[in-house]
Amino acid sequence: MELCKVFLWSLLCFQCWWDSRCLALRGNDTRLYRHLFNHYNKALRPTSGPEDILMVEIGVTLTHIIDMNEKHQTLTANIWMTMAWNDSHLTWEPEDFGGFKALTLPAGEIWKPDIVLYQNVDPYFSGWSTDDTYIKVYSTGYILWEMPTVTMSSCHLDVSSFPFDSQTCVLKFGPWIHSGKELDMRSMADEGSLESFIDHPEWEVGSFKAKRHMIWYGEDFNIGTPYADVTFKLVLKRKSTFYVFNLLLPCLLLTFVMTATFFLPSNCGEKLSFGVSLLLSMVVFQLVLTDVLPESDNLPWIGKHENTHFSLLTLLCKITIFPGNNVCFTN
Ligand SMILES: *[C@@H]1O[C@H](CO)[C@@H](O)[C@H](O)[C@H]1NC(C)=O
Ligand SMILES: *[C@@H]1O[C@H](CO)[C@@H](O)[C@H](O)[C@H]1NC(C)=O
């Protein structure tokens, strides 16, 4: 009986020794992972109570303007997103786990805010919840989520002063379902970052300011719910040199030639054929312009200018054909 007891005790001791050995061999990160995720539920918002508002910080770095489409009123840009928040369920003491201060994990493992881009028009893009990205978790519970992405967003473009126009595009980021009572937003800086921006041949960035809003959706303030968002206002100035040389200068030269037409004697043929060739070149210009500009009521001044010339030239041709003193008719 005694022997049996001793045997059992020694078995137990061996088991304990073996377990601790295994745990030590398995590594401190594995132990930490088990410590963090044994009771973690990624479906739940990581706050202590229902009244707690979770603060999400957002930062945007604009690296490249891929396309600015006046016709479809869209802006395609390459941006780097950064989001950060505090997850109260993911904290640990680094000393207890071999000095691990941070852990890099697949983003699908933990809770993430449902931040969307309000102006998104890309049909293949659905929010930021891509689980293929990685996330950094710090021992204080601080979560850092960074990802590069290409966004296609709608942007109201006013081309009335083309080619000397500047456009303002708005990128509004906010949670779609979580109201302001659950999730608040804050920008990491007053401005979006442009430090890695690659120069665009046509557009120059004027400013890229960030602003936080809390907007009430709903008629009544008492019933409605506030929703937080951070709005980045991207002001783009068009570099007009290309258009000045390829569009404006030929147009002005044509105008100059046109004025000379009025001084031509109304002899048979000459004035008329000159006027008609000018008319044709104007038509070509108009075609080029309509290719560049969106189909909107807001005609740019260069278009108005072209139309005035068109009317004047038409009038000129008509006068040349129906005169009292035309040589063609008197002969
Ligand atoms: C996270 O917590 C730290 C320390 O309490 C605080 O300084 C920081 O602002 C918090 N960050 C966010 C995004 O709430
Ligand atoms: C885990 O951390 C402890 C304490 O810092 C250390 O002694 C041990 O060697 C570490 N284990 C492994 C497998 O690295």
Short mmCIF file of N, CA and C in Angstrom, two decimals, residues 180-310:
data_model
loop_
_atom_site.label_atom_id
_atom_site.label_comp_id
_atom_site.label_asym_id
_atom_site.label_seq_id
_atom_site.Cartn_x
_atom_site.Cartn_y
_atom_site.Cartn_z
N GLY A 180 -21.83 56.89 -31.94
CA GLY A 180 -20.88 57.68 -31.16
C GLY A 180 -20.89 57.35 -29.69
N LYS A 181 -21.94 56.61 -29.26
CA LYS A 181 -21.99 56.20 -27.85
C LYS A 181 -21.17 54.95 -27.60
N GLU A 182 -20.78 54.29 -28.69
CA GLU A 182 -19.96 53.08 -28.55
C GLU A 182 -18.53 53.31 -29.02
N LEU A 183 -18.42 54.12 -30.08
CA LEU A 183 -17.11 54.25 -30.71
C LEU A 183 -16.89 55.71 -31.11
N ASP A 184 -15.79 56.26 -30.67
CA ASP A 184 -15.45 57.64 -31.02
C ASP A 184 -14.21 57.63 -31.90
N MET A 185 -14.07 58.69 -32.70
CA MET A 185 -12.93 58.75 -33.61
C MET A 185 -12.08 59.97 -33.31
N ARG A 186 -10.82 59.85 -33.67
CA ARG A 186 -9.88 60.95 -33.45
C ARG A 186 -8.79 60.80 -34.49
N SER A 187 -8.31 61.94 -34.98
CA SER A 187 -7.22 61.88 -35.95
C SER A 187 -5.89 61.89 -35.23
N MET A 188 -4.91 61.17 -35.78
CA MET A 188 -3.60 61.11 -35.13
C MET A 188 -2.87 62.44 -35.23
N ALA A 189 -3.16 63.20 -36.29
CA ALA A 189 -2.52 64.50 -36.47
C ALA A 189 -3.55 65.46 -37.08
N ASP A 190 -3.21 66.75 -37.11
CA ASP A 190 -4.11 67.74 -37.69
C ASP A 190 -4.23 67.57 -39.19
N GLU A 191 -3.24 66.94 -39.77
CA GLU A 191 -3.22 66.78 -41.22
C GLU A 191 -2.90 65.35 -41.59
N GLY A 192 -3.35 64.95 -42.76
CA GLY A 192 -2.92 63.68 -43.30
C GLY A 192 -1.46 63.80 -43.71
N SER A 193 -0.75 62.70 -43.69
CA SER A 193 0.67 62.77 -43.99
C SER A 193 0.93 62.72 -45.50
N LEU A 194 1.93 63.49 -45.91
CA LEU A 194 2.30 63.52 -47.33
C LEU A 194 3.78 63.21 -47.52
N GLU A 195 4.39 62.64 -46.49
CA GLU A 195 5.85 62.51 -46.52
C GLU A 195 6.35 61.52 -47.59
N SER A 196 5.49 60.57 -47.97
CA SER A 196 5.92 59.62 -49.00
C SER A 196 5.22 59.89 -50.33
N PHE A 197 4.72 61.09 -50.48
CA PHE A 197 3.93 61.39 -51.67
C PHE A 197 4.80 61.45 -52.94
N ILE A 198 4.35 60.74 -53.96
CA ILE A 198 5.05 60.76 -55.24
C ILE A 198 4.39 61.83 -56.10
N ASP A 199 5.19 62.73 -56.60
CA ASP A 199 4.68 63.86 -57.39
C ASP A 199 3.80 63.42 -58.55
N HIS A 200 2.69 64.09 -58.70
CA HIS A 200 1.80 63.77 -59.80
C HIS A 200 2.02 64.79 -60.92
N PRO A 201 2.05 64.36 -62.18
CA PRO A 201 2.32 65.32 -63.26
C PRO A 201 1.23 66.38 -63.42
N GLU A 202 0.01 66.06 -63.06
CA GLU A 202 -1.07 67.02 -63.29
C GLU A 202 -1.57 67.71 -62.03
N TRP A 203 -1.45 67.05 -60.88
CA TRP A 203 -2.04 67.60 -59.67
C TRP A 203 -1.00 67.87 -58.60
N GLU A 204 -1.22 68.97 -57.93
CA GLU A 204 -0.34 69.37 -56.85
C GLU A 204 -1.18 69.43 -55.58
N VAL A 205 -0.69 68.89 -54.49
CA VAL A 205 -1.49 68.87 -53.27
C VAL A 205 -1.38 70.21 -52.54
N GLY A 206 -2.53 70.86 -52.37
CA GLY A 206 -2.56 72.14 -51.65
C GLY A 206 -2.53 71.91 -50.16
N SER A 207 -3.50 71.15 -49.66
CA SER A 207 -3.53 70.82 -48.23
C SER A 207 -4.26 69.51 -48.04
N PHE A 208 -4.07 68.93 -46.87
CA PHE A 208 -4.67 67.63 -46.57
C PHE A 208 -5.05 67.62 -45.10
N LYS A 209 -6.04 68.44 -44.76
CA LYS A 209 -6.41 68.66 -43.36
C LYS A 209 -7.37 67.58 -42.85
N ALA A 210 -7.23 67.28 -41.58
CA ALA A 210 -8.11 66.29 -40.95
C ALA A 210 -9.00 66.97 -39.92
N LYS A 211 -10.25 66.52 -39.82
CA LYS A 211 -11.16 67.10 -38.84
C LYS A 211 -12.11 66.02 -38.34
N ARG A 212 -12.34 66.05 -37.04
CA ARG A 212 -13.26 65.07 -36.47
C ARG A 212 -14.65 65.68 -36.38
N HIS A 213 -15.67 64.88 -36.69
CA HIS A 213 -17.05 65.33 -36.59
C HIS A 213 -17.85 64.34 -35.76
N MET A 214 -18.88 64.86 -35.15
CA MET A 214 -19.87 64.00 -34.51
C MET A 214 -21.20 64.44 -35.11
N ILE A 215 -21.77 63.63 -35.97
CA ILE A 215 -22.96 64.04 -36.71
C ILE A 215 -24.17 63.25 -36.23
N TRP A 216 -25.27 64.00 -36.02
CA TRP A 216 -26.52 63.36 -35.61
C TRP A 216 -27.30 62.99 -36.86
N TYR A 217 -27.56 61.71 -37.01
CA TYR A 217 -28.42 61.28 -38.11
C TYR A 217 -29.78 60.97 -37.49
N GLY A 218 -30.83 61.51 -38.06
CA GLY A 218 -32.16 61.37 -37.46
C GLY A 218 -32.72 62.75 -37.25
N GLU A 219 -34.07 62.86 -37.28
CA GLU A 219 -34.71 64.17 -37.26
C GLU A 219 -34.58 64.87 -35.92
N ASP A 220 -34.85 64.12 -34.88
CA ASP A 220 -34.89 64.72 -33.56
C ASP A 220 -33.59 64.44 -32.81
N PHE A 221 -33.11 65.44 -32.13
CA PHE A 221 -31.87 65.26 -31.37
C PHE A 221 -32.01 64.22 -30.27
N ASN A 222 -33.24 64.07 -29.79
CA ASN A 222 -33.43 63.13 -28.69
C ASN A 222 -33.50 61.69 -29.17
N ILE A 223 -34.03 61.52 -30.38
CA ILE A 223 -34.17 60.16 -30.91
C ILE A 223 -32.92 59.76 -31.68
N GLY A 224 -32.39 60.72 -32.44
CA GLY A 224 -31.27 60.41 -33.33
C GLY A 224 -30.04 59.95 -32.58
N THR A 225 -29.15 59.33 -33.32
CA THR A 225 -27.91 58.84 -32.71
C THR A 225 -26.75 59.57 -33.36
N PRO A 226 -25.77 59.97 -32.57
CA PRO A 226 -24.62 60.61 -33.17
C PRO A 226 -23.65 59.57 -33.74
N TYR A 227 -23.00 59.92 -34.82
CA TYR A 227 -21.98 59.04 -35.38
C TYR A 227 -20.70 59.85 -35.56
N ALA A 228 -19.61 59.27 -35.12
CA ALA A 228 -18.33 59.97 -35.20
C ALA A 228 -17.66 59.67 -36.52
N ASP A 229 -16.90 60.63 -37.00
CA ASP A 229 -16.08 60.37 -38.18
C ASP A 229 -14.89 61.32 -38.21
N VAL A 230 -13.88 60.93 -38.97
CA VAL A 230 -12.75 61.82 -39.22
C VAL A 230 -12.72 62.07 -40.72
N THR A 231 -12.77 63.35 -41.09
CA THR A 231 -12.83 63.72 -42.49
C THR A 231 -11.52 64.35 -42.93
N PHE A 232 -10.95 63.80 -43.97
CA PHE A 232 -9.73 64.36 -44.55
C PHE A 232 -10.11 65.14 -45.79
N LYS A 233 -9.71 66.41 -45.82
CA LYS A 233 -10.05 67.27 -46.94
C LYS A 233 -8.81 67.45 -47.81
N LEU A 234 -8.86 66.89 -48.99
CA LEU A 234 -7.71 66.93 -49.88
C LEU A 234 -7.93 68.02 -50.93
N VAL A 235 -7.11 69.07 -50.88
CA VAL A 235 -7.22 70.14 -51.87
C VAL A 235 -6.15 69.94 -52.93
N LEU A 236 -6.58 69.80 -54.17
CA LEU A 236 -5.65 69.55 -55.27
C LEU A 236 -5.69 70.70 -56.26
N LYS A 237 -4.51 71.17 -56.61
CA LYS A 237 -4.42 72.25 -57.60
C LYS A 237 -3.91 71.67 -58.91
N ARG A 238 -4.56 72.07 -59.99
CA ARG A 238 -4.13 71.54 -61.28
C ARG A 238 -2.88 72.28 -61.76
N LYS A 239 -1.89 71.50 -62.22
CA LYS A 239 -0.71 72.12 -62.83
C LYS A 239 -1.11 72.43 -64.27
N SER A 240 -1.23 73.71 -64.60
CA SER A 240 -1.88 74.06 -65.86
C SER A 240 -0.94 74.19 -67.05
N THR A 241 0.36 74.05 -66.84
CA THR A 241 1.32 74.28 -67.94
C THR A 241 0.98 73.47 -69.18
N PHE A 242 0.68 72.21 -68.98
CA PHE A 242 0.38 71.32 -70.11
C PHE A 242 -0.79 71.87 -70.92
N TYR A 243 -1.83 72.30 -70.22
CA TYR A 243 -3.02 72.78 -70.92
C TYR A 243 -2.80 74.14 -71.54
N VAL A 244 -1.97 74.95 -70.90
CA VAL A 244 -1.68 76.28 -71.45
C VAL A 244 -1.02 76.13 -72.81
N PHE A 245 -0.07 75.21 -72.91
CA PHE A 245 0.66 75.07 -74.16
C PHE A 245 -0.10 74.28 -75.21
N ASN A 246 -0.90 73.33 -74.78
CA ASN A 246 -1.55 72.46 -75.76
C ASN A 246 -2.99 72.82 -76.06
N LEU A 247 -3.57 73.68 -75.26
CA LEU A 247 -4.98 73.99 -75.46
C LEU A 247 -5.22 75.49 -75.53
N LEU A 248 -4.69 76.18 -74.55
CA LEU A 248 -4.99 77.59 -74.42
C LEU A 248 -4.26 78.43 -75.47
N LEU A 249 -3.00 78.16 -75.66
CA LEU A 249 -2.20 78.95 -76.60
C LEU A 249 -2.71 78.79 -78.03
N PRO A 250 -2.94 77.58 -78.54
CA PRO A 250 -3.50 77.45 -79.87
C PRO A 250 -4.85 78.15 -79.99
N CYS A 251 -5.62 78.08 -78.92
CA CYS A 251 -6.94 78.71 -78.93
C CYS A 251 -6.81 80.22 -79.07
N LEU A 252 -5.89 80.79 -78.33
CA LEU A 252 -5.69 82.24 -78.38
C LEU A 252 -5.14 82.66 -79.75
N LEU A 253 -4.25 81.87 -80.31
CA LEU A 253 -3.69 82.17 -81.62
C LEU A 253 -4.78 82.15 -82.68
N LEU A 254 -5.66 81.20 -82.53
CA LEU A 254 -6.78 81.08 -83.45
C LEU A 254 -7.67 82.33 -83.38
N THR A 255 -7.88 82.80 -82.18
CA THR A 255 -8.66 84.02 -81.98
C THR A 255 -7.99 85.19 -82.68
N PHE A 256 -6.70 85.22 -82.53
CA PHE A 256 -5.91 86.30 -83.13
C PHE A 256 -6.08 86.30 -84.64
N VAL A 257 -5.98 85.12 -85.23
CA VAL A 257 -6.14 84.98 -86.68
C VAL A 257 -7.56 85.36 -87.08
N MET A 258 -8.50 84.97 -86.22
CA MET A 258 -9.90 85.23 -86.54
C MET A 258 -10.18 86.72 -86.69
N THR A 259 -9.58 87.51 -85.82
CA THR A 259 -9.81 88.96 -85.90
C THR A 259 -9.33 89.50 -87.24
N ALA A 260 -8.29 88.87 -87.79
CA ALA A 260 -7.76 89.33 -89.08
C ALA A 260 -8.78 89.10 -90.19
N THR A 261 -9.60 88.08 -90.03
CA THR A 261 -10.58 87.74 -91.07
C THR A 261 -11.50 88.92 -91.38
N PHE A 262 -11.79 89.71 -90.34
CA PHE A 262 -12.72 90.82 -90.52
C PHE A 262 -12.16 91.88 -91.46
N PHE A 263 -10.84 91.92 -91.58
CA PHE A 263 -10.22 92.94 -92.42
C PHE A 263 -9.97 92.46 -93.84
N LEU A 264 -10.25 91.19 -94.10
CA LEU A 264 -10.08 90.68 -95.46
C LEU A 264 -11.15 91.30 -96.36
N PRO A 265 -10.80 91.66 -97.55
CA PRO A 265 -11.83 92.17 -98.47
C PRO A 265 -12.78 91.04 -98.85
N SER A 266 -14.04 91.39 -99.00
CA SER A 266 -15.02 90.34 -99.26
C SER A 266 -15.00 89.92 -100.72
N ASN A 267 -13.82 89.58 -101.18
CA ASN A 267 -13.73 89.10 -102.55
C ASN A 267 -14.24 87.68 -102.62
N CYS A 268 -14.53 87.27 -103.82
CA CYS A 268 -15.12 85.95 -104.02
C CYS A 268 -14.23 84.85 -103.43
N GLY A 269 -14.82 84.00 -102.62
CA GLY A 269 -14.13 82.79 -102.16
C GLY A 269 -13.17 82.96 -101.01
N GLU A 270 -12.17 83.80 -101.15
CA GLU A 270 -11.05 83.86 -100.19
C GLU A 270 -11.50 83.96 -98.74
N LYS A 271 -12.30 84.95 -98.47
CA LYS A 271 -12.72 85.19 -97.10
C LYS A 271 -13.55 84.01 -96.56
N LEU A 272 -14.40 83.50 -97.42
CA LEU A 272 -15.28 82.42 -97.03
C LEU A 272 -14.47 81.16 -96.69
N SER A 273 -13.53 80.78 -97.56
CA SER A 273 -12.78 79.54 -97.33
C SER A 273 -11.91 79.68 -96.07
N PHE A 274 -11.39 80.88 -95.87
CA PHE A 274 -10.60 81.12 -94.67
C PHE A 274 -11.45 80.95 -93.41
N GLY A 275 -12.62 81.55 -93.46
CA GLY A 275 -13.55 81.46 -92.32
C GLY A 275 -13.95 80.03 -92.06
N VAL A 276 -14.19 79.27 -93.12
CA VAL A 276 -14.64 77.89 -92.94
C VAL A 276 -13.52 77.03 -92.36
N SER A 277 -12.27 77.26 -92.80
CA SER A 277 -11.17 76.46 -92.21
C SER A 277 -10.99 76.79 -90.73
N LEU A 278 -11.19 78.06 -90.39
CA LEU A 278 -11.13 78.42 -88.97
C LEU A 278 -12.23 77.72 -88.19
N LEU A 279 -13.41 77.69 -88.79
CA LEU A 279 -14.54 77.01 -88.14
C LEU A 279 -14.21 75.55 -87.87
N LEU A 280 -13.58 74.92 -88.86
CA LEU A 280 -13.23 73.51 -88.72
C LEU A 280 -12.24 73.29 -87.57
N SER A 281 -11.24 74.16 -87.50
CA SER A 281 -10.26 74.00 -86.42
C SER A 281 -10.91 74.20 -85.06
N MET A 282 -11.91 75.08 -85.03
CA MET A 282 -12.65 75.29 -83.77
C MET A 282 -13.39 74.02 -83.38
N VAL A 283 -13.96 73.35 -84.38
CA VAL A 283 -14.70 72.12 -84.11
C VAL A 283 -13.76 71.07 -83.51
N VAL A 284 -12.55 70.99 -84.08
CA VAL A 284 -11.57 70.04 -83.56
C VAL A 284 -11.26 70.34 -82.09
N PHE A 285 -11.10 71.61 -81.79
CA PHE A 285 -10.85 72.02 -80.41
C PHE A 285 -11.96 71.63 -79.46
N GLN A 286 -13.16 71.85 -79.96
CA GLN A 286 -14.34 71.52 -79.15
C GLN A 286 -14.35 70.03 -78.82
N LEU A 287 -13.96 69.23 -79.81
CA LEU A 287 -13.92 67.78 -79.60
C LEU A 287 -12.90 67.42 -78.52
N VAL A 288 -11.74 68.05 -78.58
CA VAL A 288 -10.69 67.78 -77.59
C VAL A 288 -11.19 68.16 -76.20
N LEU A 289 -11.84 69.31 -76.14
CA LEU A 289 -12.34 69.81 -74.85
C LEU A 289 -13.38 68.87 -74.25
N THR A 290 -14.34 68.45 -75.07
CA THR A 290 -15.40 67.59 -74.53
C THR A 290 -14.83 66.26 -74.07
N ASP A 291 -13.69 65.89 -74.63
CA ASP A 291 -13.04 64.64 -74.20
C ASP A 291 -12.48 64.78 -72.79
N VAL A 292 -12.00 65.96 -72.47
CA VAL A 292 -11.34 66.19 -71.19
C VAL A 292 -12.34 66.45 -70.07
N LEU A 293 -13.39 67.19 -70.40
CA LEU A 293 -14.27 67.69 -69.35
C LEU A 293 -15.47 66.79 -69.10
N PRO A 294 -16.03 66.86 -67.88
CA PRO A 294 -17.22 66.07 -67.59
C PRO A 294 -18.45 66.66 -68.27
N GLU A 295 -19.46 65.82 -68.46
CA GLU A 295 -20.69 66.32 -69.08
C GLU A 295 -21.52 66.96 -67.99
N SER A 296 -21.33 68.26 -67.82
CA SER A 296 -22.08 68.93 -66.76
C SER A 296 -22.63 70.25 -67.28
N ASP A 297 -23.57 70.80 -66.51
CA ASP A 297 -24.16 72.09 -66.86
C ASP A 297 -23.13 73.21 -66.73
N ASN A 298 -22.16 72.95 -65.90
CA ASN A 298 -21.20 73.96 -65.54
C ASN A 298 -20.10 74.04 -66.59
N LEU A 299 -20.37 74.80 -67.66
CA LEU A 299 -19.41 74.86 -68.76
C LEU A 299 -18.18 75.67 -68.33
N PRO A 300 -16.97 75.15 -68.55
CA PRO A 300 -15.79 75.94 -68.21
C PRO A 300 -15.66 77.15 -69.13
N TRP A 301 -14.98 78.16 -68.63
CA TRP A 301 -14.90 79.42 -69.39
C TRP A 301 -14.25 79.20 -70.74
N ILE A 302 -13.34 78.24 -70.83
CA ILE A 302 -12.66 78.00 -72.10
C ILE A 302 -13.66 77.49 -73.14
N GLY A 303 -14.65 76.73 -72.67
CA GLY A 303 -15.71 76.25 -73.55
C GLY A 303 -16.59 77.40 -74.01
N LYS A 304 -16.90 78.32 -73.10
CA LYS A 304 -17.72 79.48 -73.44
C LYS A 304 -17.01 80.34 -74.48
N HIS A 305 -15.72 80.50 -74.26
CA HIS A 305 -14.87 81.26 -75.15
C HIS A 305 -14.93 80.67 -76.56
N GLU A 306 -14.80 79.36 -76.63
CA GLU A 306 -14.85 78.67 -77.91
C GLU A 306 -16.19 78.88 -78.60
N ASN A 307 -17.25 78.81 -77.81
CA ASN A 307 -18.59 78.95 -78.38
C ASN A 307 -18.83 80.34 -78.94
N THR A 308 -18.31 81.35 -78.24
CA THR A 308 -18.45 82.73 -78.73
C THR A 308 -17.76 82.87 -80.08
N HIS A 309 -16.56 82.31 -80.17
CA HIS A 309 -15.83 82.39 -81.43
C HIS A 309 -16.56 81.69 -82.54
N PHE A 310 -17.11 80.59 -82.19
CA PHE A 310 -17.86 79.78 -83.14
C PHE A 310 -19.01 80.60 -83.73
#
